[in-house]
């Protein structure tokens, strides 16, 4: 046994490594078969090291995961993604105009939330992070309502309390967003356990970024999901970056995030998150498992964060040159558009027209929302409301503090 | 009326509420099959089934995390942390999530959960089975913090906590689980059956949160205490023969300030007793509020008798413990100034 | 002497100590390659190499957990928690481990680590980027808690913290990273370069832990403050024209009680200011100690001006913030009684 | 997709299930080959679902993992295990005699700590739980010193502060035990990182029970070990029980604890923990990997907690009838004894003689230790010492409190 000095391994961003993409564990479109939903976990362990893809390079839908969407559904998926992107662009602009303090875009990741939502039923509950605005937009949740939250104005249903983008919409199956990473992951498991305990039929979806899988609550969620087999889909959105750190700093250098599930006996899929059809098919599969009481599924959605982390961030400070341009899975909107055109259900003209239409819709909404005030000017929720909802009934000391405050 | 130990009273509160409300679910480490290391949940799994009362993995953050999710779903989870000393892994879910969910979602969601945890020393549990972390909860807006001193209150307060729509931290002083221990560790053990507050009404009743109670009327000095220290304070009064008024706070947040102020206004003197370490303990908040509201009534400085600012030791447990001697000495000192 | 911002002063403290002592290592989320979301570690990885300054996974408990192990090995880890609001997952490792390792092993092992974390509001960070959790540390025996109010102290205190053999919580009020913000959020931003305490000696120097400083001498009332609130207190004194003595505590535990008692003994009045929620905040401990030690000197009740007992809101940030108006009103009120 | 009511799965103790031991994933002795220490993790994933065993039912050492111990080493291993058991018996008795407050035995698990320690070098550091007294005893650490800690007497080097069995012995590479489960696991990773950062050659060993793998710090440890590849051995002692809950409540119903490592790209072994030879061989393999800078290894040691959890516990309240008697991997002491007899290096007579000798040694030590006091009577550390070591230098407020206390 040698005793030469030890050294510490410090990961560097993966795409830097001489164009080596082996860590992406790519597969060909159609190359991974769709197993029955009641498959045993140990039969599909290999799925964690492959990538479920439906759309091939020519925009054709191939393989056994294809065929879960009608053309109409695909067009509405395209619409949802385009609207999400238009919304993001507008909101980021409003932040630059100092109408609010902060904004977070999901550019490049739209397919995941939009297609996933399409696989759920009313009553199901998402426990999202800050990058799943697509869940709301895909349901045609009013964007004015979302904007009022971003602007912290008088119509903000969160009463100006939360950071922009921290929506809450129980009617849309959208749990209140927490600024503390990963906390909602285990809560989703608890919600799903409750659903099972009550003999309900509703399922929960937990959401987390690949960077945040390092947090404690990710593990707690998997442990409880492993033991009680509740109806929950454990989504990991691997967009390669966590603020300035590459997925290698979260452990992605040595294995995949889908593989995390194996240690808990939870089946895992690994899916091209920029392929609307693949996302929809995989989501449906996992939702059906959950609904049929077959237990949890973890899905790693492989995608790329095209935008800065937030409006406070500047990726040029840390992203290696060429990182984004060498990304292999493309843009989800372009890919679905190409597919629809390939099957003769869409055209460049209709695409441009739809974009114009949506930009217009978003602009109108933005004007309406600003009419209710912005963070920096105009109406906002009364300061006195700050003392409400701390408890169901305001206790004496808060009543006194409100009085002391003069509000 | 039956005479019960605190363990029996707690178990009965859970039993009553599980029978009344099928949204009430009970879980934690070893609470299901075995019935809890202190036996507080004994028999509940047998009676209500394993999906109403069950064992969890050893993950305090998971326990509270799933409880928040269940609460948001509409259940009334009652989670047990095996010892308060082990609540730290769950602290994030308690503070960042349970406590703030209603506020941050403007009432869209809430987490009506109860987190029970045995606290306090006196059982040779050393640093990891003796802590009194109440001040770490009282600082957190959105939480209620409760700590009973006897079987009657334990049952009534626990029922109130389960019915409450906000997250409640329910601290159970383990040294008085089986008897009204007054700090005289060298004397024979006294069982609850000899104490009138072991008389516990059958069925459903509530001791409302936020109401303190005067355990002993007195004219000379006010003692503010809770949990085991109520009994220690009584023993101290007896041995030094000072006519103290003893207030059992029962709920720390929201605090029953009226009862406190009324008493100190009358006596003009105040001694605060708790087992937790002194610096930034809940006694500090009490002292701050008492001096604020009773400044012109105070004859002398408010005194705190507390655990020392050290971890809880094993062999020197009784040297750490703020027992009747130390409380008695403080009373005498306060009366002399 | 160079004039530095607080960020530059902190970075220089790390730089000086990494150069002096190769056991000093710096890590946390985004601190390596990128240099930290507040740029406090910018350039350190380039200068000292990736095994002296590196990025960590997003796991606060892991960050502090490995720091404890490294400290036990003999290194001097300086860990960054990106925002104090995110320290809760690490709370167990801080409280149960770092703080008690020396005690429980009777000195066999210790955890000489520094945990840096930006705290406080004023940047529209809402409930998850604005908290001031100092009281959650001051209650814990075995920890030291430090919070600087200017570049000069920040550098000197951080060097002292790194040299200290005990675990030190180093809170950095982020609103004064770039200038001596005094709570007048509607006025133009003032840079540090205009403030004399941005004069920061080059190289190595220490501001000893446990020593408060009188920032402004005065006769009428003592203001106890720390961090940003020192500047707010100064602004308040100016606007209400009361001759207050302002004490910048700098270290909360161990507390420089002498300086506090001397001042209150002189003025007979005391106002405590902090940004954290009031109940069980560190102001409670200060009030308890001041009334204990200065009872016969106090002319009127000690008053606390603090954040409200609510989570920190976004749009109503300035209504929550204990700014110069509120402090001024308290001063006037205290002088009237 | 059906929508029949969901139900929650609640695990029951596994051995109950009609004598079904499939969850033990047993293998024949010699049935699992020894790979080279620089093997890639993905080549040995199957090891997580097998069991490395050396001793067969006839007491022979078979297969490629055998041969790491000389006969002399085996005899000293047997001695260490017997001494550990004698120590446990004696200490549990002293607790019953109310000479201390509490005690925890490791009965049935002696091979793991004793053989593991034999694979380490001086300077390496263990981060143990409360059931690895064998690490000290295998090094011939003075049992009187250990007893004084258990008795909290005046010679207790922990000055009466810690619960019995919470030893600390830096000179023996034995880190101070914490009462908070799992916290030390990630500290071991940090210690190993420090060793690598300093170009040292020392390795760390982390210890945890299978029940405690549910805790946060287990995950944090694996994440950091995954990213930085420090020289650490991550031991999971699966003794089937965690106080009253079976390993199924920790997730053991659906997979093995060794498999947890796969999600982090960390190689894992699963070893018969009641087979001294297998333990030694696997430990050596992992220690060599670590020392050669090949990174962390996770090892699940499969064993059985024969004793109650602690002296405060009564397993008859929760252990299913026949659980212990149907246990398949025997007693580690009997198995090593049989092997030594089978190879002609031991005899029943020598065994009995050794036991008598060790009992005598332990009794003498116990008398000596009691001479320094017990928790309930005799000398103990001064109360004033309670104020020491809270900080390196006692601050004013503690000096004042010590004065106030009168000690
Ligand atoms: C507990 C906690 N720690 C740190 C942060 C600061 N933070 C906010 S987002 C982020 C990166 C998250 O990355 P990832 O999970 O990959 O999600 P993504 O932003 O890529 O969608 C960090 C470190 C936080 N919000 N909460
Ligand atoms: C954080 C924490 N939670 C709970 C406990 C209480 N507790 C002590 S031992 C134990 C069971 C541990 O089981 P396992 O990890 O399997 O170890 P074993 O006792 O079987 O060796 C529990 C729940 C604790 N000590 N610390
Ligand atoms: Mg990411
Ligand atoms: Mg176990």
PDB file of C-alpha atoms and ligand atoms in Angstrom, chain B residues 29-30 37 58-60 81-83 85-89 128-129, chain C residues 92, chain D residues 104-105 109 129-132 166 178-183 208-215 237-245 247 250 305 309, ligand 2:
ATOM      1  CA  UNK B  29     -39.642   7.664  15.669  1.00  0.00           C
ATOM      2  CA  UNK B  30     -40.758   4.520  17.503  1.00  0.00           C
ATOM      3  CA  UNK B  37     -39.847   5.608  24.013  1.00  0.00           C
ATOM      4  CA  UNK B  58     -34.942   8.630  11.826  1.00  0.00           C
ATOM      5  CA  UNK B  59     -35.155  11.986  10.109  1.00  0.00           C
ATOM      6  CA  UNK B  60     -36.484  14.866  12.134  1.00  0.00           C
ATOM      7  CA  UNK B  81     -39.497  14.448  18.086  1.00  0.00           C
ATOM      8  CA  UNK B  82     -37.993  11.829  20.381  1.00  0.00           C
ATOM      9  CA  UNK B  83     -36.045  14.364  22.432  1.00  0.00           C
ATOM     10  CA  UNK B  85     -32.295  17.874  21.712  1.00  0.00           C
ATOM     11  CA  UNK B  86     -32.910  16.227  18.330  1.00  0.00           C
ATOM     12  CA  UNK B  87     -35.134  18.896  16.883  1.00  0.00           C
ATOM     13  CA  UNK B  88     -32.291  20.824  15.241  1.00  0.00           C
ATOM     14  CA  UNK B  89     -32.370  18.895  11.958  1.00  0.00           C
ATOM     15  CA  UNK B 128     -28.225  15.287  24.331  1.00  0.00           C
ATOM     16  CA  UNK B 129     -31.273  14.306  26.372  1.00  0.00           C
TER      17      UNK B 129
ATOM     18  CA  UNK C  92     -27.692  21.323  13.992  1.00  0.00           C
TER      19      UNK C  92
ATOM     20  CA  UNK D 104     -25.077   0.274  25.249  1.00  0.00           C
ATOM     21  CA  UNK D 105     -23.823  -3.129  24.120  1.00  0.00           C
ATOM     22  CA  UNK D 109     -21.568  -6.890  16.024  1.00  0.00           C
ATOM     23  CA  UNK D 129     -21.280   5.824  16.832  1.00  0.00           C
ATOM     24  CA  UNK D 130     -21.989   4.415  20.276  1.00  0.00           C
ATOM     25  CA  UNK D 131     -21.627   0.806  19.138  1.00  0.00           C
ATOM     26  CA  UNK D 132     -17.969   0.714  18.080  1.00  0.00           C
ATOM     27  CA  UNK D 166     -19.494   8.494  24.623  1.00  0.00           C
ATOM     28  CA  UNK D 178     -21.985  12.767  19.700  1.00  0.00           C
ATOM     29  CA  UNK D 179     -25.424  11.844  20.949  1.00  0.00           C
ATOM     30  CA  UNK D 180     -26.940  13.344  17.818  1.00  0.00           C
ATOM     31  CA  UNK D 181     -27.156  10.657  15.217  1.00  0.00           C
ATOM     32  CA  UNK D 182     -25.311  10.954  11.921  1.00  0.00           C
ATOM     33  CA  UNK D 183     -23.641  14.303  12.601  1.00  0.00           C
ATOM     34  CA  UNK D 208     -23.451   5.056  11.117  1.00  0.00           C
ATOM     35  CA  UNK D 209     -26.310   2.658  11.865  1.00  0.00           C
ATOM     36  CA  UNK D 210     -28.740   1.687   9.118  1.00  0.00           C
ATOM     37  CA  UNK D 211     -31.550   3.528  10.871  1.00  0.00           C
ATOM     38  CA  UNK D 212     -29.559   6.727  10.979  1.00  0.00           C
ATOM     39  CA  UNK D 213     -28.899   6.713   7.244  1.00  0.00           C
ATOM     40  CA  UNK D 214     -32.280   8.459   7.068  1.00  0.00           C
ATOM     41  CA  UNK D 215     -30.750  11.512   8.712  1.00  0.00           C
ATOM     42  CA  UNK D 237     -23.729  -0.973  10.203  1.00  0.00           C
ATOM     43  CA  UNK D 238     -26.998  -2.652   9.312  1.00  0.00           C
ATOM     44  CA  UNK D 239     -27.944  -4.505  12.478  1.00  0.00           C
ATOM     45  CA  UNK D 240     -31.573  -4.798  11.322  1.00  0.00           C
ATOM     46  CA  UNK D 241     -32.957  -2.638  14.136  1.00  0.00           C
ATOM     47  CA  UNK D 242     -33.065   1.005  15.152  1.00  0.00           C
ATOM     48  CA  UNK D 243     -34.467   0.974  18.656  1.00  0.00           C
ATOM     49  CA  UNK D 244     -37.918  -0.515  17.926  1.00  0.00           C
ATOM     50  CA  UNK D 245     -38.025  -0.108  14.186  1.00  0.00           C
ATOM     51  CA  UNK D 247     -34.594  -1.658   8.834  1.00  0.00           C
ATOM     52  CA  UNK D 250     -35.300   3.151   7.034  1.00  0.00           C
ATOM     53  CA  UNK D 305     -28.284  -6.390  17.118  1.00  0.00           C
ATOM     54  CA  UNK D 309     -30.874  -1.078  22.047  1.00  0.00           C
TER      55      UNK D 309
HETATM   56  C1  LIG E   2     -30.829  13.219  15.821  1.00  0.00           C
HETATM   57  C2  LIG E   2     -31.242  12.077  16.683  1.00  0.00           C
HETATM   58  N1  LIG E   2     -32.496  11.585  16.568  1.00  0.00           N
HETATM   59  C3  LIG E   2     -32.907  10.576  17.365  1.00  0.00           C
HETATM   60  C4  LIG E   2     -32.078  10.012  18.299  1.00  0.00           C
HETATM   61  C5  LIG E   2     -32.575   8.897  19.229  1.00  0.00           C
HETATM   62  N2  LIG E   2     -31.960   7.609  18.882  1.00  0.00           N
HETATM   63  C6  LIG E   2     -30.849   7.181  19.510  1.00  0.00           C
HETATM   64  S1  LIG E   2     -30.287   5.720  18.877  1.00  0.00           S
HETATM   65  C7  LIG E   2     -31.563   5.635  17.775  1.00  0.00           C
HETATM   66  C8  LIG E   2     -31.644   4.476  16.820  1.00  0.00           C
HETATM   67  C9  LIG E   2     -30.478   4.408  15.871  1.00  0.00           C
HETATM   68  O1  LIG E   2     -30.552   3.239  15.090  1.00  0.00           O
HETATM   69  P1  LIG E   2     -29.354   2.804  14.151  1.00  0.00           P
HETATM   70  O2  LIG E   2     -28.851   3.971  13.402  1.00  0.00           O
HETATM   71  O3  LIG E   2     -29.825   1.652  13.326  1.00  0.00           O
HETATM   72  O4  LIG E   2     -28.182   2.378  15.119  1.00  0.00           O
HETATM   73  P2  LIG E   2     -28.155   1.139  16.151  1.00  0.00           P
HETATM   74  O5  LIG E   2     -28.728   1.640  17.433  1.00  0.00           O
HETATM   75  O6  LIG E   2     -28.923   0.046  15.550  1.00  0.00           O
HETATM   76  O7  LIG E   2     -26.708   0.808  16.316  1.00  0.00           O
HETATM   77  C10 LIG E   2     -32.415   6.735  17.920  1.00  0.00           C
HETATM   78  C11 LIG E   2     -33.632   6.961  17.117  1.00  0.00           C
HETATM   79  C12 LIG E   2     -30.786  10.569  18.384  1.00  0.00           C
HETATM   80  N3  LIG E   2     -29.886  10.090  19.251  1.00  0.00           N
HETATM   81  N4  LIG E   2     -30.406  11.584  17.565  1.00  0.00           N
END
